[in-house]
Amino acid sequence: MEILATTVWGMERLSMEEVKELTGRAAEMEHKGLIRTSGNEEDLLVLNHLSRSLHRILMLIMRDEFSSLSELYDKARAIDFSSYLAPELSFAVRAERIGSHNFRSMDIEREVGQAVIDSYRSATGFRLRVNLDDPDVIIRVEVRHNTFWLALDTTGKDSLYKRSYRVYKHPAPLNPCLAHCLLRLSKWTGSKSLLDPMCGSGTICIEAARWANGIPNRGDYALWHLTFLNHQRLKHLLVAMESVIRHEKLKIRGCDISDKHIEGARRNTERAGVMVDYFRCDATKIPLDSDVIVCNPPYGLRVGSRRKVKRLYAAFIENLARSDWERAVLITSNPQLMPVKSNLVEVQRLAVMYGNLPCTVLVMERA
Ligand SMILES: C[S@@+](CC[C@H](N)C(=O)[O-])C[C@H]1O[C@@H](n2cnc3c(N)ncnc32)[C@H](O)[C@@H]1O
């Protein structure tokens, strides 16, 4: 089967690398924020359960061209949805549209939704239930100009980036999937020491510890509603994945200037079932001595003003330049406020979108 996976805009290469590691299968970029790979039902579970950079795992049903909404209806109507959905399940269609059309995403959802109902009724005599708020299964449609794809969302209502450990809510939290991508860029492995000197609620440290210990995602994936999959085989695989979870304490440290955030990071870390050392610090003053530094400083939007952020960046980069580390990865929406230092070499610069906010990831090494 063809599998599509949504990911952080700008981090597709790292997600493709992750897919290859988890399933052994090559992945390619479909477009920004979306990659594709091939696989079987076990791969659907592996990617939902163990991927850290992916948002959603979709099982492709159809990919085609079309020229009008009624043609889209006809193509969707030709799919036998009774082979995918059991009659007791509710469904919803969610559509995204890119290009200039004389219809809206809502119209796509309505037409394809009707096509699903009609196809199901003609195959089984049964009218499938629509539930727009809390469907058991989401059918995703993406229209790009005159092409479309239609897929079953095997992840479900909540994207994989919603991690269940977030009991403390920071005002400017990092997307955990993006945090994972920063860790990949940092070349951190469990044997190296890691420091996040502005850790907030601890996302980067927690993601590192979860990754190194093989701790999986939530488990409540929509694929458990898809009865055409072999659940007995999937449950065996689940047991095998759970059996390799470790609970090792690694050299991971996080610090923040705020006691409140440190306390919150500790709560999140405990909930995540991992161990991280936290302490209060001023990241412009403590020695940043660690093999790897990964950091998400304030952008001056939700936390701190632009002027303060400029001063903070200047002092932080000074401190970075005099500290002892191998590789540092920083993410900011204000890279122009980061001063250049002669003994810091920028080895990579990536553009990413964090929600609607364009951000830059800077990867640095020492000269
Ligand atoms: C964008 S937030 C980090 C959010 C974090 N990545 C998360 O997911 O929760 C930036 C953090 O930097 C901290 N901070 C600001 N100035 C600092 C300084 N001089 N030293 C240490 N931490 C600082 C803030 O308290 C804030 O929690």
CSV table of N, CA and C in Angstrom, one decimal, residues 143-246:
chain,number,residue,atom,x,y,z
A,143,VAL,N,-6.8,18.3,-2.5
A,143,VAL,CA,-7.0,18.7,-3.9
A,143,VAL,C,-5.9,19.7,-4.2
A,144,ARG,N,-5.1,19.4,-5.3
A,144,ARG,CA,-4.0,20.4,-5.7
A,144,ARG,C,-4.3,20.6,-7.2
A,145,HIS,N,-4.8,21.8,-7.5
A,145,HIS,CA,-5.1,22.1,-8.9
A,145,HIS,C,-6.1,21.1,-9.4
A,146,ASN,N,-5.6,20.3,-10.5
A,146,ASN,CA,-6.6,19.3,-11.0
A,146,ASN,C,-6.3,17.9,-10.6
A,147,THR,N,-5.5,17.7,-9.5
A,147,THR,CA,-5.3,16.4,-9.0
A,147,THR,C,-5.8,16.3,-7.6
A,148,PHE,N,-6.1,15.0,-7.2
A,148,PHE,CA,-6.5,14.8,-5.8
A,148,PHE,C,-5.9,13.5,-5.3
A,149,TRP,N,-5.8,13.4,-4.0
A,149,TRP,CA,-5.7,12.1,-3.4
A,149,TRP,C,-6.7,11.9,-2.3
A,150,LEU,N,-7.1,10.7,-2.0
A,150,LEU,CA,-8.1,10.4,-0.9
A,150,LEU,C,-7.4,9.3,-0.1
A,151,ALA,N,-7.5,9.5,1.2
A,151,ALA,CA,-6.8,8.5,2.1
A,151,ALA,C,-7.5,8.3,3.4
A,152,LEU,N,-7.3,7.2,4.1
A,152,LEU,CA,-7.9,6.9,5.4
A,152,LEU,C,-6.8,7.4,6.4
A,153,ASP,N,-7.3,8.2,7.4
A,153,ASP,CA,-6.4,8.7,8.4
A,153,ASP,C,-6.3,7.6,9.5
A,154,THR,N,-5.1,7.0,9.6
A,154,THR,CA,-5.0,5.9,10.5
A,154,THR,C,-4.5,6.4,11.9
A,155,THR,N,-4.3,7.8,12.0
A,155,THR,CA,-3.9,8.3,13.3
A,155,THR,C,-5.1,8.8,14.1
A,156,GLY,N,-6.0,9.5,13.4
A,156,GLY,CA,-7.3,9.9,14.1
A,156,GLY,C,-7.4,11.4,14.4
A,157,LYS,N,-8.3,11.7,15.3
A,157,LYS,CA,-8.6,13.1,15.5
A,157,LYS,C,-7.4,13.9,16.0
A,158,ASP,N,-6.7,13.4,16.9
A,158,ASP,CA,-5.5,14.1,17.5
A,158,ASP,C,-4.3,13.7,16.7
A,159,SER,N,-3.6,14.7,16.2
A,159,SER,CA,-2.3,14.5,15.5
A,159,SER,C,-1.3,13.9,16.5
A,160,LEU,N,-0.3,13.2,16.0
A,160,LEU,CA,0.7,12.6,16.8
A,160,LEU,C,1.5,13.6,17.6
A,161,TYR,N,1.5,14.9,17.2
A,161,TYR,CA,2.3,15.9,17.9
A,161,TYR,C,1.6,16.2,19.3
A,162,LYS,N,0.4,15.8,19.4
A,162,LYS,CA,-0.2,16.0,20.8
A,162,LYS,C,0.3,14.9,21.7
A,163,ARG,N,1.3,15.2,22.5
A,163,ARG,CA,1.9,14.2,23.3
A,163,ARG,C,1.1,14.2,24.7
A,164,SER,N,0.9,13.0,25.2
A,164,SER,CA,0.0,13.0,26.4
A,164,SER,C,0.8,13.4,27.7
A,165,TYR,N,2.1,13.7,27.6
A,165,TYR,CA,2.8,14.1,28.8
A,165,TYR,C,2.7,15.6,29.2
A,166,ARG,N,2.0,16.3,28.3
A,166,ARG,CA,2.0,17.8,28.5
A,166,ARG,C,1.0,18.2,29.5
A,167,VAL,N,1.2,17.9,30.8
A,167,VAL,CA,0.3,18.3,31.9
A,167,VAL,C,0.6,19.8,32.2
A,168,TYR,N,1.8,20.2,32.0
A,168,TYR,CA,2.1,21.7,32.3
A,168,TYR,C,2.2,22.4,30.9
A,169,LYS,N,1.4,23.4,30.7
A,169,LYS,CA,1.3,24.1,29.4
A,169,LYS,C,2.1,25.4,29.5
A,170,HIS,N,3.2,25.4,28.7
A,170,HIS,CA,4.1,26.6,28.6
A,170,HIS,C,3.4,27.5,27.7
A,171,PRO,N,3.6,28.9,27.8
A,171,PRO,CA,2.9,29.8,26.9
A,171,PRO,C,3.4,29.8,25.5
A,172,ALA,N,4.7,29.3,25.3
A,172,ALA,CA,5.2,29.2,23.9
A,172,ALA,C,5.9,27.8,23.7
A,173,PRO,N,5.1,26.8,23.8
A,173,PRO,CA,5.8,25.4,23.7
A,173,PRO,C,6.2,25.1,22.3
A,174,LEU,N,7.2,24.3,22.2
A,174,LEU,CA,7.7,23.8,20.9
A,174,LEU,C,6.9,22.6,20.5
A,175,ASN,N,6.6,22.5,19.2
A,175,ASN,CA,6.0,21.3,18.6
A,175,ASN,C,7.0,20.1,18.9
A,176,PRO,N,6.5,19.1,19.6
A,176,PRO,CA,7.5,18.0,19.9
A,176,PRO,C,8.0,17.3,18.7
A,177,CYS,N,7.3,17.3,17.6
A,177,CYS,CA,7.8,16.7,16.3
A,177,CYS,C,9.0,17.6,15.8
A,178,LEU,N,8.8,18.9,15.9
A,178,LEU,CA,9.9,19.8,15.5
A,178,LEU,C,11.1,19.6,16.5
A,179,ALA,N,10.8,19.5,17.8
A,179,ALA,CA,11.9,19.2,18.7
A,179,ALA,C,12.7,18.0,18.3
A,180,HIS,N,12.0,17.0,17.9
A,180,HIS,CA,12.7,15.7,17.5
A,180,HIS,C,13.6,16.0,16.3
A,181,CYS,N,13.1,16.8,15.3
A,181,CYS,CA,13.9,17.1,14.1
A,181,CYS,C,15.1,17.9,14.5
A,182,LEU,N,15.0,18.8,15.5
A,182,LEU,CA,16.2,19.6,16.0
A,182,LEU,C,17.2,18.6,16.6
A,183,LEU,N,16.7,17.6,17.3
A,183,LEU,CA,17.6,16.6,17.9
A,183,LEU,C,18.4,15.8,16.8
A,184,ARG,N,17.6,15.5,15.8
A,184,ARG,CA,18.3,14.8,14.6
A,184,ARG,C,19.4,15.6,14.0
A,185,LEU,N,19.1,16.9,13.8
A,185,LEU,CA,20.1,17.8,13.2
A,185,LEU,C,21.3,18.0,14.1
A,186,SER,N,21.1,17.8,15.4
A,186,SER,CA,22.2,18.0,16.4
A,186,SER,C,23.1,16.8,16.4
A,187,LYS,N,22.7,15.7,15.8
A,187,LYS,CA,23.4,14.4,15.7
A,187,LYS,C,23.6,13.9,17.2
A,188,TRP,N,22.7,14.2,18.0
A,188,TRP,CA,22.7,13.7,19.4
A,188,TRP,C,22.4,12.2,19.4
A,189,THR,N,23.1,11.5,20.2
A,189,THR,CA,22.7,10.1,20.4
A,189,THR,C,22.7,9.9,21.9
A,190,GLY,N,22.1,8.8,22.4
A,190,GLY,CA,22.0,8.6,23.8
A,190,GLY,C,23.3,8.6,24.6
A,191,SER,N,24.4,8.4,23.9
A,191,SER,CA,25.7,8.3,24.7
A,191,SER,C,26.3,9.7,24.9
A,192,LYS,N,25.7,10.7,24.2
A,192,LYS,CA,26.3,12.1,24.3
A,192,LYS,C,25.5,12.9,25.3
A,193,SER,N,26.2,13.9,25.9
A,193,SER,CA,25.4,14.8,26.8
A,193,SER,C,24.7,15.9,26.0
A,194,LEU,N,23.5,16.2,26.6
A,194,LEU,CA,22.6,17.2,25.9
A,194,LEU,C,22.2,18.3,26.9
A,195,LEU,N,22.2,19.5,26.5
A,195,LEU,CA,21.7,20.6,27.3
A,195,LEU,C,20.8,21.5,26.5
A,196,ASP,N,19.6,21.7,27.1
A,196,ASP,CA,18.7,22.8,26.5
A,196,ASP,C,18.7,23.9,27.6
A,197,PRO,N,19.4,25.0,27.3
A,197,PRO,CA,19.6,26.0,28.3
A,197,PRO,C,18.4,27.0,28.5
A,198,MET,N,17.4,26.8,27.6
A,198,MET,CA,16.1,27.6,27.8
A,198,MET,C,15.0,26.7,27.6
A,199,CYS,N,14.9,25.7,28.5
A,199,CYS,CA,14.1,24.5,28.3
A,199,CYS,C,12.6,24.7,28.4
A,200,GLY,N,12.1,25.8,29.0
A,200,GLY,CA,10.6,26.0,29.1
A,200,GLY,C,10.0,24.7,29.8
A,201,SER,N,9.0,24.1,29.1
A,201,SER,CA,8.4,23.0,29.7
A,201,SER,C,9.1,21.7,29.5
A,202,GLY,N,10.3,21.7,28.9
A,202,GLY,CA,11.1,20.5,28.8
A,202,GLY,C,11.0,19.7,27.5
A,203,THR,N,10.3,20.3,26.5
A,203,THR,CA,9.9,19.4,25.3
A,203,THR,C,11.2,18.8,24.7
A,204,ILE,N,12.3,19.6,24.5
A,204,ILE,CA,13.4,19.0,23.8
A,204,ILE,C,14.1,17.9,24.6
A,205,CYS,N,14.2,18.1,25.9
A,205,CYS,CA,14.8,17.1,26.8
A,205,CYS,C,13.9,15.9,26.9
A,206,ILE,N,12.6,16.1,27.0
A,206,ILE,CA,11.7,14.9,27.1
A,206,ILE,C,11.8,14.1,25.8
A,207,GLU,N,11.7,14.8,24.7
A,207,GLU,CA,11.7,14.1,23.4
A,207,GLU,C,13.0,13.3,23.2
A,208,ALA,N,14.1,13.9,23.7
A,208,ALA,CA,15.4,13.2,23.6
A,208,ALA,C,15.4,11.9,24.4
A,209,ALA,N,14.9,12.0,25.6
A,209,ALA,CA,14.8,10.9,26.5
A,209,ALA,C,13.8,9.8,26.0
A,210,ARG,N,12.7,10.2,25.5
A,210,ARG,CA,11.7,9.3,25.0
A,210,ARG,C,12.3,8.5,23.8
A,211,TRP,N,13.0,9.3,22.9
A,211,TRP,CA,13.6,8.7,21.7
A,211,TRP,C,14.7,7.6,22.1
A,212,ALA,N,15.6,8.0,22.9
A,212,ALA,CA,16.7,7.1,23.3
A,212,ALA,C,16.2,5.9,24.0
A,213,ASN,N,15.1,6.0,24.7
A,213,ASN,CA,14.5,4.9,25.5
A,213,ASN,C,13.5,4.1,24.7
A,214,GLY,N,13.2,4.5,23.5
A,214,GLY,CA,12.2,3.8,22.7
A,214,GLY,C,10.8,3.9,23.2
A,215,ILE,N,10.4,5.0,23.9
A,215,ILE,CA,9.1,5.2,24.5
A,215,ILE,C,8.1,5.6,23.4
A,216,PRO,N,7.0,4.8,23.2
A,216,PRO,CA,6.2,5.1,22.0
A,216,PRO,C,5.1,6.2,22.2
A,217,ASN,N,4.4,6.5,21.2
A,217,ASN,CA,3.3,7.5,21.2
A,217,ASN,C,2.1,6.9,22.0
A,218,ARG,N,1.0,7.7,21.9
A,218,ARG,CA,-0.2,7.5,22.8
A,218,ARG,C,-0.8,6.2,22.7
A,219,GLY,N,-1.1,5.7,21.5
A,219,GLY,CA,-1.7,4.3,21.4
A,219,GLY,C,-3.1,4.4,20.9
A,220,ASP,N,-3.8,5.5,21.0
A,220,ASP,CA,-5.3,5.6,20.7
A,220,ASP,C,-5.5,5.9,19.2
A,221,TYR,N,-4.8,5.2,18.3
A,221,TYR,CA,-4.8,5.5,16.9
A,221,TYR,C,-6.1,5.0,16.2
A,222,ALA,N,-6.5,5.8,15.2
A,222,ALA,CA,-7.8,5.4,14.5
A,222,ALA,C,-7.6,4.0,13.8
A,223,LEU,N,-6.4,3.6,13.6
A,223,LEU,CA,-6.3,2.3,12.9
A,223,LEU,C,-6.9,1.1,13.7
A,224,TRP,N,-7.1,1.3,15.0
A,224,TRP,CA,-7.8,0.3,15.8
A,224,TRP,C,-9.3,0.2,15.4
A,225,HIS,N,-9.8,1.2,14.7
A,225,HIS,CA,-11.2,1.2,14.2
A,225,HIS,C,-11.3,0.5,12.9
A,226,LEU,N,-10.1,0.3,12.3
A,226,LEU,CA,-10.2,-0.3,10.9
A,226,LEU,C,-10.1,-1.8,10.9
A,227,THR,N,-11.3,-2.4,10.9
A,227,THR,CA,-11.4,-3.8,11.2
A,227,THR,C,-10.9,-4.7,10.0
A,228,PHE,N,-10.6,-4.1,8.8
A,228,PHE,CA,-10.1,-4.9,7.8
A,228,PHE,C,-8.6,-5.1,8.0
A,229,LEU,N,-8.0,-4.5,8.9
A,229,LEU,CA,-6.6,-4.7,9.3
A,229,LEU,C,-6.5,-6.0,10.2
A,230,ASN,N,-5.5,-6.7,10.2
A,230,ASN,CA,-5.3,-7.9,11.0
A,230,ASN,C,-4.9,-7.5,12.4
A,231,HIS,N,-5.9,-7.3,13.3
A,231,HIS,CA,-5.7,-6.8,14.6
A,231,HIS,C,-4.8,-7.7,15.5
A,232,GLN,N,-5.0,-9.0,15.3
A,232,GLN,CA,-4.3,-10.0,16.1
A,232,GLN,C,-2.8,-9.8,15.8
A,233,ARG,N,-2.4,-9.7,14.5
A,233,ARG,CA,-1.0,-9.5,14.1
A,233,ARG,C,-0.5,-8.2,14.7
A,234,LEU,N,-1.4,-7.1,14.6
A,234,LEU,CA,-0.9,-5.8,15.1
A,234,LEU,C,-0.7,-5.8,16.6
A,235,LYS,N,-1.5,-6.6,17.3
A,235,LYS,CA,-1.4,-6.6,18.8
A,235,LYS,C,-0.1,-7.3,19.1
A,236,HIS,N,0.3,-8.3,18.4
A,236,HIS,CA,1.6,-9.0,18.6
A,236,HIS,C,2.7,-8.1,18.4
A,237,LEU,N,2.6,-7.3,17.4
A,237,LEU,CA,3.6,-6.3,17.0
A,237,LEU,C,3.7,-5.3,18.1
A,238,LEU,N,2.6,-4.8,18.7
A,238,LEU,CA,2.5,-3.9,19.7
A,238,LEU,C,3.3,-4.4,21.0
A,239,VAL,N,3.0,-5.6,21.3
A,239,VAL,CA,3.7,-6.2,22.5
A,239,VAL,C,5.2,-6.2,22.2
A,240,ALA,N,5.6,-6.6,21.0
A,240,ALA,CA,7.1,-6.6,20.7
A,240,ALA,C,7.7,-5.2,20.8
A,241,MET,N,6.9,-4.2,20.4
A,241,MET,CA,7.5,-2.8,20.5
A,241,MET,C,7.6,-2.4,21.9
A,242,GLU,N,6.6,-2.8,22.7
A,242,GLU,CA,6.6,-2.3,24.1
A,242,GLU,C,7.7,-3.1,24.9
A,243,SER,N,8.0,-4.3,24.5
A,243,SER,CA,9.0,-5.0,25.2
A,243,SER,C,10.4,-4.5,25.1
A,244,VAL,N,10.7,-3.6,24.2
A,244,VAL,CA,12.0,-3.0,24.1
A,244,VAL,C,12.1,-1.6,24.7
A,245,ILE,N,11.1,-1.2,25.4
A,245,ILE,CA,11.2,0.1,26.1
A,245,ILE,C,12.2,0.1,27.2
A,246,ARG,N,13.0,1.1,27.3
A,246,ARG,CA,14.0,1.2,28.4
A,246,ARG,C,13.6,2.4,29.3
